[in-house]
């Protein structure tokens, strides 16, 4: 079992930055791919970024096109935490952000993730 808790959301002006954290329980966290998804009001939940499990200390990161160059996902397995650094935020980034953990290579597909956090609200004022 893996339990996930997101934090770091808040209200920020357009152009600003936030860092989200996804803290996990469980000894095998490093063997999971962790994804960030977001859901804006009235819209479906969508993939944002993912970072694969670590092999020899190396993880691969993936991003949706809308956030490439602005968001960076990273993980600290010693702290059982995955981060999403969000820079140059836009109003369109406003959403509830969720982290999820799974062991599938289909990192952008929600149904392949087994564990989900409760979400953290990010609001970007224009």
N, CA and C atoms as an extended XYZ file, in Angstrom:
378
Properties=species:S:1:pos:R:3:atomname:S:1:resname:S:1:resid:I:1 pbc="F F F"
N         0.827       -1.197        0.000 N   UNK     1
C         0.000        0.000        0.000 CA  UNK     1
C         0.864        1.249        0.000 C   UNK     1
N         0.422        2.237       -0.747 N   UNK     2
C         1.096        3.532       -0.793 CA  UNK     2
C         0.053        4.607       -0.519 C   UNK     2
N         0.363        5.481        0.398 N   UNK     3
C        -0.504        6.634        0.650 CA  UNK     3
C         0.218        7.887        0.209 C   UNK     3
N        -0.513        8.764       -0.461 N   UNK     4
C         0.070        9.962       -1.033 CA  UNK     4
C        -0.605       11.202       -0.459 C   UNK     4
N         0.197       12.206       -0.143 N   UNK     5
C        -0.330       13.476        0.365 CA  UNK     5
C         0.329       14.611       -0.397 C   UNK     5
N        -0.494       15.409       -1.078 N   UNK     6
C         0.017       16.563       -1.815 CA  UNK     6
C         0.026       17.799       -0.916 C   UNK     6
N         0.945       18.698       -1.212 N   UNK     7
C         0.984       19.987       -0.527 CA  UNK     7
C         1.659       20.996       -1.437 C   UNK     7
N         1.559       22.274       -1.052 N   UNK     8
C         2.252       23.313       -1.795 CA  UNK     8
C         1.377       24.156       -2.696 C   UNK     8
N         0.115       23.803       -2.799 N   UNK     9
C        -0.762       24.605       -3.627 CA  UNK     9
C        -1.055       25.954       -3.006 C   UNK     9
N        -1.705       26.813       -3.763 N   UNK    10
C        -2.051       28.131       -3.244 CA  UNK    10
C        -2.449       29.075       -4.348 C   UNK    10
N        -2.490       30.343       -3.991 N   UNK    11
C        -2.848       31.411       -4.927 CA  UNK    11
C        -1.584       32.143       -5.342 C   UNK    11
N        -1.405       32.310       -6.631 N   UNK    12
C        -0.209       32.980       -7.144 CA  UNK    12
C        -0.605       33.815       -8.359 C   UNK    12
N         0.123       34.883       -8.581 N   UNK    13
C        -0.141       35.701       -9.759 CA  UNK    13
C         0.462       35.059      -11.010 C   UNK    13
N        -0.104       35.368      -12.142 N   UNK    14
C         0.440       34.884      -13.403 CA  UNK    14
C         1.906       35.281      -13.523 C   UNK    14
N         2.708       34.336      -13.969 N   UNK    15
C         4.143       34.559      -14.065 CA  UNK    15
C         4.905       34.090      -12.841 C   UNK    15
N         4.188       33.778      -11.787 N   UNK    16
C         4.822       33.337      -10.552 CA  UNK    16
C         5.131       31.846      -10.540 C   UNK    16
N         5.578       31.372       -9.393 N   UNK    17
C         6.007       29.985       -9.254 CA  UNK    17
C         5.415       29.351       -8.001 C   UNK    17
N         5.279       28.047       -8.067 N   UNK    18
C         4.893       27.236       -6.919 CA  UNK    18
C         5.632       25.911       -7.027 C   UNK    18
N         5.867       25.288       -5.878 N   UNK    19
C         6.415       23.937       -5.872 CA  UNK    19
C         5.466       23.031       -5.121 C   UNK    19
N         4.946       22.051       -5.824 N   UNK    20
C         4.085       21.062       -5.202 CA  UNK    20
C         4.922       19.887       -4.722 C   UNK    20
N         4.487       19.297       -3.622 N   UNK    21
C         5.136       18.111       -3.088 CA  UNK    21
C         4.131       16.978       -2.989 C   UNK    21
N         4.606       15.790       -3.220 N   UNK    22
C         3.799       14.584       -3.071 CA  UNK    22
C         4.578       13.653       -2.143 C   UNK    22
N         4.147       13.590       -0.903 N   UNK    23
C         4.821       12.765        0.089 CA  UNK    23
C         4.144       11.406        0.165 C   UNK    23
N         4.952       10.361        0.162 N   UNK    24
C         4.412        9.006        0.111 CA  UNK    24
C         4.838        8.187        1.311 C   UNK    24
N         3.969        7.300        1.692 N   UNK    25
C         4.325        6.286        2.681 CA  UNK    25
C         4.713        5.024        1.934 C   UNK    25
N         5.373        4.110        2.610 N   UNK    26
C         5.699        2.845        1.952 CA  UNK    26
C         7.168        2.730        1.625 C   UNK    26
N         7.717        1.562        1.869 N   UNK    27
C         9.151        1.349        1.689 CA  UNK    27
C         9.557        1.205        0.238 C   UNK    27
N         8.599        0.895       -0.632 N   UNK    28
C         8.939        0.613       -2.020 CA  UNK    28
C         8.622        1.776       -2.947 C   UNK    28
N         8.551        2.965       -2.410 N   UNK    29
C         8.159        4.129       -3.207 CA  UNK    29
C         9.060        4.314       -4.414 C   UNK    29
N        10.331        4.027       -4.275 N   UNK    30
C        11.271        4.249       -5.381 CA  UNK    30
C        10.991        3.346       -6.571 C   UNK    30
N        10.194        2.317       -6.384 N   UNK    31
C         9.873        1.393       -7.472 CA  UNK    31
C         8.605        1.780       -8.220 C   UNK    31
N         8.019        2.910       -7.880 N   UNK    32
C         6.798        3.375       -8.527 CA  UNK    32
C         7.077        4.551       -9.463 C   UNK    32
N         6.374        4.568      -10.565 N   UNK    33
C         6.254        5.792      -11.352 CA  UNK    33
C         5.260        6.703      -10.645 C   UNK    33
N         5.575        7.974      -10.580 N   UNK    34
C         4.680        8.951       -9.953 CA  UNK    34
C         4.268        9.975      -11.002 C   UNK    34
N         2.986       10.180      -11.095 N   UNK    35
C         2.466       11.152      -12.056 CA  UNK    35
C         1.747       12.286      -11.363 C   UNK    35
N         1.740       13.426      -12.022 N   UNK    36
C         0.916       14.561      -11.602 CA  UNK    36
C        -0.175       14.748      -12.648 C   UNK    36
N        -1.393       14.897      -12.183 N   UNK    37
C        -2.534       15.176      -13.019 CA  UNK    37
C        -3.223       16.415      -12.479 C   UNK    37
N        -4.049       17.041      -13.291 N   UNK    38
C        -4.782       18.203      -12.809 CA  UNK    38
C        -6.190       18.201      -13.379 C   UNK    38
N        -7.083       18.829      -12.631 N   UNK    39
C        -8.470       18.927      -13.068 CA  UNK    39
C        -8.972       20.332      -12.813 C   UNK    39
N        -9.273       21.017      -13.896 N   UNK    40
C        -9.834       22.358      -13.809 CA  UNK    40
C       -11.354       22.258      -13.715 C   UNK    40
N       -12.006       23.294      -13.200 N   UNK    41
C       -13.473       23.263      -13.072 CA  UNK    41
C       -14.142       22.997      -14.410 C   UNK    41
N       -15.035       22.033      -14.425 N   UNK    42
C       -15.778       21.723      -15.639 CA  UNK    42
C       -15.011       20.944      -16.677 C   UNK    42
N       -13.795       20.526      -16.360 N   UNK    43
C       -12.971       19.795      -17.326 CA  UNK    43
C       -12.586       18.432      -16.771 C   UNK    43
N       -12.147       17.563      -17.662 N   UNK    44
C       -11.686       16.254      -17.243 CA  UNK    44
C       -10.277       16.349      -16.663 C   UNK    44
N        -9.968       15.373      -15.833 N   UNK    45
C        -8.626       15.317      -15.284 CA  UNK    45
C        -7.641       14.992      -16.405 C   UNK    45
N        -6.498       15.673      -16.386 N   UNK    46
C        -5.529       15.495      -17.461 CA  UNK    46
C        -4.129       15.283      -16.923 C   UNK    46
N        -3.333       14.619      -17.730 N   UNK    47
C        -1.941       14.348      -17.379 CA  UNK    47
C        -1.113       15.624      -17.447 C   UNK    47
N        -0.205       15.777      -16.476 N   UNK    48
C         0.687       16.924      -16.455 CA  UNK    48
C         2.145       16.476      -16.616 C   UNK    48
N         2.584       15.583      -15.749 N   UNK    49
C         3.978       15.142      -15.772 CA  UNK    49
C         4.095       13.822      -15.032 C   UNK    49
N         5.163       13.097      -15.320 N   UNK    50
C         5.422       11.846      -14.620 CA  UNK    50
C         6.916       11.615      -14.530 C   UNK    50
N         7.306       10.883      -13.501 N   UNK    51
C         8.702       10.508      -13.341 CA  UNK    51
C         8.734        9.019      -13.022 C   UNK    51
N         9.585        8.302      -13.741 N   UNK    52
C         9.592        6.843      -13.611 CA  UNK    52
C        10.296        6.409      -12.335 C   UNK    52
N        10.149        5.118      -12.037 N   UNK    53
C        10.911        4.568      -10.923 CA  UNK    53
C        12.395        4.700      -11.236 C   UNK    53
N        13.183        4.631      -10.171 N   UNK    54
C        14.622        4.848      -10.311 CA  UNK    54
C        15.337        3.538      -10.598 C   UNK    54
N        16.231        3.595      -11.576 N   UNK    55
C        17.110        2.469      -11.882 CA  UNK    55
C        18.525        2.999      -11.830 C   UNK    55
N        19.312        2.444      -10.922 N   UNK    56
C        20.679        2.934      -10.713 CA  UNK    56
C        20.667        4.437      -10.463 C   UNK    56
N        19.646        4.889       -9.754 N   UNK    57
C        19.567        6.298       -9.393 CA  UNK    57
C        19.055        7.213      -10.484 C   UNK    57
N        18.649        6.642      -11.615 N   UNK    58
C        18.208        7.471      -12.739 CA  UNK    58
C        16.717        7.270      -12.975 C   UNK    58
N        16.010        8.375      -13.118 N   UNK    59
C        14.589        8.351      -13.445 CA  UNK    59
C        14.361        9.169      -14.712 C   UNK    59
N        13.332        8.815      -15.449 N   UNK    60
C        12.979        9.563      -16.658 CA  UNK    60
C        11.752       10.418      -16.391 C   UNK    60
N        11.736       11.602      -16.962 N   UNK    61
C        10.631       12.530      -16.763 CA  UNK    61
C         9.883       12.760      -18.069 C   UNK    61
N         8.573       12.897      -17.957 N   UNK    62
C         7.718       13.138      -19.115 CA  UNK    62
C         6.771       14.282      -18.790 C   UNK    62
N         6.413       15.060      -19.808 N   UNK    63
C         5.558       16.226      -19.615 CA  UNK    63
C         4.536       16.330      -20.734 C   UNK    63
N         3.394       16.869      -20.397 N   UNK    64
C         2.468       17.245      -21.453 CA  UNK    64
C         2.997       18.517      -22.113 C   UNK    64
N         2.650       18.695      -23.380 N   UNK    65
C         3.216       19.816      -24.132 CA  UNK    65
C         2.934       21.170      -23.485 C   UNK    65
N         1.776       21.294      -22.847 N   UNK    66
C         1.370       22.591      -22.297 CA  UNK    66
C         2.285       23.088      -21.179 C   UNK    66
N         3.059       22.189      -20.582 N   UNK    67
C         3.889       22.603      -19.436 CA  UNK    67
C         5.381       22.443      -19.704 C   UNK    67
N         5.741       21.898      -20.841 N   UNK    68
C         7.158       21.715      -21.159 CA  UNK    68
C         7.891       23.039      -21.123 C   UNK    68
N         9.038       23.030      -20.474 N   UNK    69
C         9.829       24.242      -20.356 CA  UNK    69
C         9.435       25.116      -19.180 C   UNK    69
N         8.298       24.826      -18.553 N   UNK    70
C         7.846       25.618      -17.404 CA  UNK    70
C         7.807       24.792      -16.117 C   UNK    70
N         7.460       23.528      -16.239 N   UNK    71
C         7.340       22.658      -15.063 CA  UNK    71
C         8.488       21.659      -15.046 C   UNK    71
N         8.923       21.303      -13.853 N   UNK    72
C         9.965       20.289      -13.693 CA  UNK    72
C         9.546       19.324      -12.601 C   UNK    72
N         9.557       18.047      -12.930 N   UNK    73
C         9.242       17.014      -11.949 CA  UNK    73
C        10.542       16.375      -11.487 C   UNK    73
N        10.609       16.088      -10.199 N   UNK    74
C        11.804       15.448       -9.644 CA  UNK    74
C        11.383       14.585       -8.464 C   UNK    74
N        12.288       13.719       -8.038 N   UNK    75
C        11.963       12.870       -6.896 CA  UNK    75
C        13.161       12.749       -5.977 C   UNK    75
N        12.873       12.610       -4.699 N   UNK    76
C        13.878       12.356       -3.680 CA  UNK    76
C        13.442       11.093       -2.965 C   UNK    76
N        13.996        9.968       -3.381 N   UNK    77
C        13.554        8.690       -2.832 CA  UNK    77
C        13.902        8.550       -1.352 C   UNK    77
N        14.952        9.211       -0.917 N   UNK    78
C        15.306        9.150        0.501 CA  UNK    78
C        14.227        9.798        1.359 C   UNK    78
N        13.537       10.764        0.782 N   UNK    79
C        12.461       11.448        1.494 CA  UNK    79
C        11.080       10.962        1.070 C   UNK    79
N        11.039        9.970        0.183 N   UNK    80
C         9.755        9.457       -0.321 CA  UNK    80
C         8.875       10.591       -0.845 C   UNK    80
N         9.473       11.479       -1.593 N   UNK    81
C         8.746       12.661       -2.050 CA  UNK    81
C         9.032       12.941       -3.517 C   UNK    81
N         7.999       13.326       -4.224 N   UNK    82
C         8.115       13.797       -5.606 CA  UNK    82
C         7.677       15.256       -5.630 C   UNK    82
N         8.401       16.048       -6.399 N   UNK    83
C         8.131       17.480       -6.477 CA  UNK    83
C         7.684       17.869       -7.889 C   UNK    83
N         6.883       18.908       -7.959 N   UNK    84
C         6.548       19.511       -9.243 CA  UNK    84
C         6.813       21.009       -9.110 C   UNK    84
N         7.918       21.434       -9.681 N   UNK    85
C         8.255       22.856       -9.691 CA  UNK    85
C         7.541       23.499      -10.868 C   UNK    85
N         6.734       24.489      -10.588 N   UNK    86
C         5.927       25.132      -11.618 CA  UNK    86
C         6.340       26.592      -11.729 C   UNK    86
N         6.899       26.964      -12.858 N   UNK    87
C         7.332       28.334      -13.105 CA  UNK    87
C         6.505       28.957      -14.228 C   UNK    87
N         6.572       30.261      -14.331 N   UNK    88
C         5.849       30.990      -15.387 CA  UNK    88
C         4.395       30.549      -15.452 C   UNK    88
N         3.770       30.514      -14.310 N   UNK    89
C         2.397       30.023      -14.238 CA  UNK    89
C         1.439       30.913      -15.015 C   UNK    89
N         0.452       30.260      -15.607 N   UNK    90
C        -0.565       30.945      -16.392 CA  UNK    90
C        -1.932       30.704      -15.750 C   UNK    90
N        -2.878       31.544      -16.120 N   UNK    91
C        -4.227       31.368      -15.584 CA  UNK    91
C        -4.764       29.978      -15.927 C   UNK    91
N        -4.407       29.472      -17.108 N   UNK    92
C        -4.884       28.164      -17.541 CA  UNK    92
C        -4.330       27.015      -16.703 C   UNK    92
N        -3.340       27.289      -15.870 N   UNK    93
C        -2.802       26.253      -14.988 CA  UNK    93
C        -3.652       26.071      -13.732 C   UNK    93
N        -4.645       26.929      -13.556 N   UNK    94
C        -5.527       26.821      -12.392 CA  UNK    94
C        -6.264       25.495      -12.410 C   UNK    94
N        -6.122       24.744      -11.322 N   UNK    95
C        -6.727       23.405      -11.241 CA  UNK    95
C        -6.427       22.804       -9.880 C   UNK    95
N        -7.091       21.700       -9.599 N   UNK    96
C        -6.676       20.853       -8.489 CA  UNK    96
C        -5.644       19.876       -9.036 C   UNK    96
N        -4.505       19.819       -8.375 N   UNK    97
C        -3.408       18.963       -8.821 CA  UNK    97
C        -3.349       17.718       -7.945 C   UNK    97
N        -3.278       16.570       -8.605 N   UNK    98
C        -3.240       15.281       -7.921 CA  UNK    98
C        -1.939       14.559       -8.264 C   UNK    98
N        -1.366       13.876       -7.291 N   UNK    99
C        -0.284       12.966       -7.619 CA  UNK    99
C        -0.805       11.538       -7.499 C   UNK    99
N        -0.172       10.660       -8.255 N   UNK   100
C        -0.598        9.274       -8.309 CA  UNK   100
C         0.627        8.386       -8.482 C   UNK   100
N         0.527        7.155       -8.016 N   UNK   101
C         1.641        6.215       -8.108 CA  UNK   101
C         1.181        4.923       -8.765 C   UNK   101
N         2.030        4.384       -9.614 N   UNK   102
C         1.715        3.136      -10.290 CA  UNK   102
C         2.962        2.496      -10.824 C   UNK   102
N         2.793        1.322      -11.445 N   UNK   103
C         3.962        0.611      -11.978 CA  UNK   103
C         3.827        0.338      -13.465 C   UNK   103
N         2.947        1.049      -14.133 N   UNK   104
C         2.789        0.861      -15.570 CA  UNK   104
C         3.706        1.813      -16.332 C   UNK   104
N         4.041        1.399      -17.546 N   UNK   105
C         4.813        2.289      -18.417 CA  UNK   105
C         3.918        3.290      -19.141 C   UNK   105
N         2.612        3.119      -19.029 N   UNK   106
C         1.676        4.057      -19.651 CA  UNK   106
C         1.471        5.233      -18.690 C   UNK   106
N         2.465        6.035      -18.570 N   UNK   107
C         2.537        7.049      -17.521 CA  UNK   107
C         1.499        8.137      -17.678 C   UNK   107
N         0.932        8.345      -18.858 N   UNK   108
C        -0.028        9.424      -19.074 CA  UNK   108
C        -1.476        8.958      -18.925 C   UNK   108
N        -1.672        7.695      -18.619 N   UNK   109
C        -3.015        7.115      -18.543 CA  UNK   109
C        -3.437        6.947      -17.099 C   UNK   109
N        -4.506        7.625      -16.712 N   UNK   110
C        -4.923        7.643      -15.317 CA  UNK   110
C        -5.233        6.264      -14.770 C   UNK   110
N        -5.889        5.435      -15.571 N   UNK   111
C        -6.363        4.159      -15.047 CA  UNK   111
C        -5.229        3.205      -14.705 C   UNK   111
N        -4.020        3.513      -15.136 N   UNK   112
C        -2.897        2.635      -14.813 CA  UNK   112
C        -2.280        2.941      -13.455 C   UNK   112
N        -2.726        4.007      -12.825 N   UNK   113
C        -2.202        4.373      -11.510 CA  UNK   113
C        -3.067        3.747      -10.418 C   UNK   113
N        -2.402        3.167       -9.431 N   UNK   114
C        -3.105        2.439       -8.387 CA  UNK   114
C        -3.448        3.297       -7.173 C   UNK   114
N        -2.648        4.307       -6.923 N   UNK   115
C        -2.799        5.106       -5.701 CA  UNK   115
C        -2.875        6.581       -6.065 C   UNK   115
N        -3.760        7.298       -5.356 N   UNK   116
C        -3.984        8.715       -5.629 CA  UNK   116
C        -4.007        9.494       -4.327 C   UNK   116
N        -3.524       10.731       -4.412 N   UNK   117
C        -3.667       11.641       -3.305 CA  UNK   117
C        -4.996       12.369       -3.374 C   UNK   117
N        -5.228       13.253       -2.404 N   UNK   118
C        -6.498       13.971       -2.318 CA  UNK   118
C        -6.503       15.259       -3.146 C   UNK   118
N        -5.350       15.703       -3.567 N   UNK   119
C        -5.280       16.885       -4.412 CA  UNK   119
C        -4.945       18.148       -3.648 C   UNK   119
N        -4.369       19.102       -4.361 N   UNK   120
C        -4.068       20.413       -3.807 CA  UNK   120
C        -4.454       21.466       -4.830 C   UNK   120
N        -5.098       22.522       -4.374 N   UNK   121
C        -5.617       23.553       -5.273 CA  UNK   121
C        -4.514       24.539       -5.671 C   UNK   121
N        -4.414       24.780       -6.954 N   UNK   122
C        -3.542       25.825       -7.481 CA  UNK   122
C        -4.405       26.834       -8.214 C   UNK   122
N        -4.305       28.085       -7.808 N   UNK   123
C        -5.078       29.148       -8.441 CA  UNK   123
C        -4.119       30.219       -8.929 C   UNK   123
N        -4.184       30.509      -10.218 N   UNK   124
C        -3.315       31.515      -10.820 CA  UNK   124
C        -4.181       32.689      -11.241 C   UNK   124
N        -3.924       33.824      -10.643 N   UNK   125
C        -4.700       35.017      -10.971 CA  UNK   125
C        -4.070       35.722      -12.169 C   UNK   125
N        -4.921       36.197      -13.045 N   UNK   126
C        -4.416       36.853      -14.264 CA  UNK   126
C        -4.328       38.354      -14.075 C   UNK   126
